[in-house]
Amino acid sequence: MARLYILFFLVQVVLAVCALISCLSAEEDDVRHLPRIAWVLMILFFPVIGSIAWFLAGRKRNPAGGGVFSGGAQPVVRRPTRPLAPDDDPEFLRSIEERSRQEDQELFRRWEEDLRKREDDLRRREGDPPREEPRPEV
């Protein structure tokens, strides 16, 4: 008899955990009849009844009828209309590449200026006239 109580307790805990996860991870539009906090409290205070009520009445069902046990059509896969992450967005990648190219050109230009200044300083110390700087290309 004690084993039956332990089994019932474990089933109750697993059912309540699954219902809580389902309730907390459901989109706001998919929660029906009660606010989400009411469903969570119902599942916590009445684990068996609250969990069953959540699965039967609290969440919106898949309109395509697809699911593991339904035997219906395949679930509808929602494709995002925009990239999910910045590195999936080609325009963002192009802007990073352009910015990187501009920063590299600016750094190269500063290095060249610094090198010219150092060469001129070295020539002045040696007594040679400073060389004429070329015009920057546009």
mmCIF file of C-alpha atoms in Angstrom:
data_model
loop_
_atom_site.group_PDB
_atom_site.id
_atom_site.type_symbol
_atom_site.label_atom_id
_atom_site.label_comp_id
_atom_site.label_asym_id
_atom_site.label_seq_id
_atom_site.Cartn_x
_atom_site.Cartn_y
_atom_site.Cartn_z
ATOM 1 C CA MET A 1 0.000 0.000 0.000
ATOM 2 C CA ALA A 2 2.874 2.364 0.773
ATOM 3 C CA ARG A 3 4.278 1.802 -2.717
ATOM 4 C CA LEU A 4 1.003 2.914 -4.238
ATOM 5 C CA TYR A 5 1.110 6.156 -2.240
ATOM 6 C CA ILE A 6 4.703 6.772 -3.327
ATOM 7 C CA LEU A 7 3.748 6.133 -6.953
ATOM 8 C CA PHE A 8 0.759 8.468 -6.691
ATOM 9 C CA PHE A 9 2.956 11.140 -5.095
ATOM 10 C CA LEU A 10 5.576 10.853 -7.862
ATOM 11 C CA VAL A 11 2.920 11.037 -10.595
ATOM 12 C CA GLN A 12 1.438 14.093 -8.905
ATOM 13 C CA VAL A 13 4.830 15.826 -8.692
ATOM 14 C CA VAL A 14 5.726 15.053 -12.320
ATOM 15 C CA LEU A 15 2.321 16.224 -13.532
ATOM 16 C CA ALA A 16 2.559 19.441 -11.512
ATOM 17 C CA VAL A 17 6.103 20.167 -12.745
ATOM 18 C CA CYS A 18 5.082 19.584 -16.370
ATOM 19 C CA ALA A 19 2.035 21.810 -15.943
ATOM 20 C CA LEU A 20 4.091 24.577 -14.319
ATOM 21 C CA ILE A 21 6.677 24.472 -17.076
ATOM 22 C CA SER A 22 3.956 24.522 -19.712
ATOM 23 C CA CYS A 23 2.115 27.383 -18.008
ATOM 24 C CA LEU A 24 5.182 29.523 -17.431
ATOM 25 C CA SER A 25 6.580 29.000 -20.922
ATOM 26 C CA ALA A 26 3.291 29.589 -22.758
ATOM 27 C CA GLU A 27 2.923 32.813 -24.734
ATOM 28 C CA GLU A 28 0.615 35.398 -23.210
ATOM 29 C CA ASP A 29 -1.911 34.886 -26.027
ATOM 30 C CA ASP A 30 -1.985 31.121 -25.425
ATOM 31 C CA VAL A 31 -3.200 31.365 -21.794
ATOM 32 C CA ARG A 32 -6.989 31.072 -21.663
ATOM 33 C CA HIS A 33 -9.798 31.697 -19.147
ATOM 34 C CA LEU A 34 -7.649 32.914 -16.215
ATOM 35 C CA PRO A 35 -4.557 35.060 -15.790
ATOM 36 C CA ARG A 36 -1.253 33.180 -15.739
ATOM 37 C CA ILE A 37 -0.695 33.847 -12.012
ATOM 38 C CA ALA A 38 -4.069 32.253 -11.202
ATOM 39 C CA TRP A 39 -3.107 29.131 -13.173
ATOM 40 C CA VAL A 40 0.259 28.928 -11.403
ATOM 41 C CA LEU A 41 -1.368 29.233 -7.979
ATOM 42 C CA MET A 42 -3.999 26.662 -8.904
ATOM 43 C CA ILE A 43 -1.300 24.213 -10.050
ATOM 44 C CA LEU A 44 0.736 24.787 -6.874
ATOM 45 C CA PHE A 45 -2.126 24.540 -4.362
ATOM 46 C CA PHE A 46 -4.098 21.790 -6.117
ATOM 47 C CA PRO A 47 -1.443 19.850 -8.067
ATOM 48 C CA VAL A 48 -3.589 17.109 -9.595
ATOM 49 C CA ILE A 49 -6.773 19.083 -10.310
ATOM 50 C CA GLY A 50 -4.892 22.267 -11.235
ATOM 51 C CA SER A 51 -2.556 20.449 -13.622
ATOM 52 C CA ILE A 52 -5.354 18.601 -15.362
ATOM 53 C CA ALA A 53 -7.395 21.807 -15.569
ATOM 54 C CA TRP A 54 -4.417 23.635 -17.102
ATOM 55 C CA PHE A 55 -3.904 21.005 -19.779
ATOM 56 C CA LEU A 56 -7.622 20.795 -20.606
ATOM 57 C CA ALA A 57 -8.810 24.398 -20.325
ATOM 58 C CA GLY A 58 -5.911 26.723 -19.592
ATOM 59 C CA ARG A 59 -3.846 26.563 -22.723
ATOM 60 C CA LYS A 60 -4.767 27.175 -26.316
ATOM 61 C CA ARG A 61 -4.688 24.067 -28.444
ATOM 62 C CA ASN A 62 -2.721 23.771 -31.663
ATOM 63 C CA PRO A 63 -5.091 24.897 -34.464
ATOM 64 C CA ALA A 64 -3.564 22.408 -36.941
ATOM 65 C CA GLY A 65 -4.410 19.517 -34.648
ATOM 66 C CA GLY A 66 -0.815 18.371 -34.791
ATOM 67 C CA GLY A 67 0.849 16.853 -31.822
ATOM 68 C CA VAL A 68 2.479 13.735 -30.549
ATOM 69 C CA PHE A 69 -0.723 11.879 -29.699
ATOM 70 C CA SER A 70 -3.253 13.533 -31.970
ATOM 71 C CA GLY A 71 -2.358 11.730 -35.174
ATOM 72 C CA GLY A 72 -3.239 14.899 -37.055
ATOM 73 C CA ALA A 73 -1.282 17.002 -39.467
ATOM 74 C CA GLN A 74 2.253 18.109 -38.760
ATOM 75 C CA PRO A 75 2.519 21.127 -36.466
ATOM 76 C CA VAL A 76 2.763 24.479 -38.176
ATOM 77 C CA VAL A 77 6.301 25.831 -38.062
ATOM 78 C CA ARG A 78 6.355 29.587 -37.708
ATOM 79 C CA ARG A 79 9.082 31.219 -39.746
ATOM 80 C CA PRO A 80 10.325 34.515 -38.364
ATOM 81 C CA THR A 81 9.712 37.503 -40.573
ATOM 82 C CA ARG A 82 12.938 39.107 -39.430
ATOM 83 C CA PRO A 83 16.288 37.635 -38.404
ATOM 84 C CA LEU A 84 16.342 36.260 -34.883
ATOM 85 C CA ALA A 85 19.867 37.352 -34.050
ATOM 86 C CA PRO A 86 22.009 40.211 -35.323
ATOM 87 C CA ASP A 87 24.460 37.823 -36.929
ATOM 88 C CA ASP A 88 21.612 36.426 -39.063
ATOM 89 C CA ASP A 89 20.840 39.839 -40.547
ATOM 90 C CA PRO A 90 22.783 40.455 -43.790
ATOM 91 C CA GLU A 91 22.336 44.214 -43.534
ATOM 92 C CA PHE A 92 23.804 44.229 -40.028
ATOM 93 C CA LEU A 93 26.752 42.125 -41.211
ATOM 94 C CA ARG A 94 27.360 44.536 -44.095
ATOM 95 C CA SER A 95 27.312 47.502 -41.708
ATOM 96 C CA ILE A 96 29.858 45.795 -39.445
ATOM 97 C CA GLU A 97 32.077 45.016 -42.423
ATOM 98 C CA GLU A 98 31.873 48.614 -43.678
ATOM 99 C CA ARG A 99 32.593 50.025 -40.231
ATOM 100 C CA SER A 100 35.551 47.681 -39.828
ATOM 101 C CA ARG A 101 36.899 48.690 -43.241
ATOM 102 C CA GLN A 102 36.622 52.395 -42.361
ATOM 103 C CA GLU A 103 38.330 51.869 -39.003
ATOM 104 C CA ASP A 104 41.142 49.933 -40.695
ATOM 105 C CA GLN A 105 41.631 52.714 -43.265
ATOM 106 C CA GLU A 106 41.708 55.357 -40.530
ATOM 107 C CA LEU A 107 44.224 53.340 -38.515
ATOM 108 C CA PHE A 108 46.411 52.815 -41.594
ATOM 109 C CA ARG A 109 46.266 56.560 -42.371
ATOM 110 C CA ARG A 110 47.358 57.412 -38.801
ATOM 111 C CA TRP A 111 50.213 54.885 -38.981
ATOM 112 C CA GLU A 112 51.419 56.423 -42.234
ATOM 113 C CA GLU A 113 51.304 59.949 -40.725
ATOM 114 C CA ASP A 114 53.212 58.748 -37.674
ATOM 115 C CA LEU A 115 55.817 57.038 -39.853
ATOM 116 C CA ARG A 116 56.275 60.220 -41.940
ATOM 117 C CA LYS A 117 56.707 62.322 -38.803
ATOM 118 C CA ARG A 118 59.303 59.913 -37.419
ATOM 119 C CA GLU A 119 61.201 59.867 -40.733
ATOM 120 C CA ASP A 120 61.172 63.688 -40.863
ATOM 121 C CA ASP A 121 62.408 63.891 -37.256
ATOM 122 C CA LEU A 122 65.180 61.428 -38.035
ATOM 123 C CA ARG A 123 66.210 63.402 -41.163
ATOM 124 C CA ARG A 124 66.243 66.688 -39.213
ATOM 125 C CA ARG A 125 68.507 65.138 -36.608
ATOM 126 C CA GLU A 126 70.870 63.916 -39.327
ATOM 127 C CA GLY A 127 70.830 67.308 -41.068
ATOM 128 C CA ASP A 128 68.958 66.224 -44.214
ATOM 129 C CA PRO A 129 66.095 68.399 -45.467
ATOM 130 C CA PRO A 130 62.610 66.956 -44.774
ATOM 131 C CA ARG A 131 61.133 65.216 -47.754
ATOM 132 C CA GLU A 132 58.155 66.563 -49.563
ATOM 133 C CA GLU A 133 54.886 64.876 -48.528
ATOM 134 C CA PRO A 134 52.807 63.392 -51.332
ATOM 135 C CA ARG A 135 49.286 64.552 -51.768
ATOM 136 C CA PRO A 136 46.680 62.192 -50.288
ATOM 137 C CA GLU A 137 44.676 60.240 -52.820
ATOM 138 C CA VAL A 138 40.978 60.807 -52.916
#
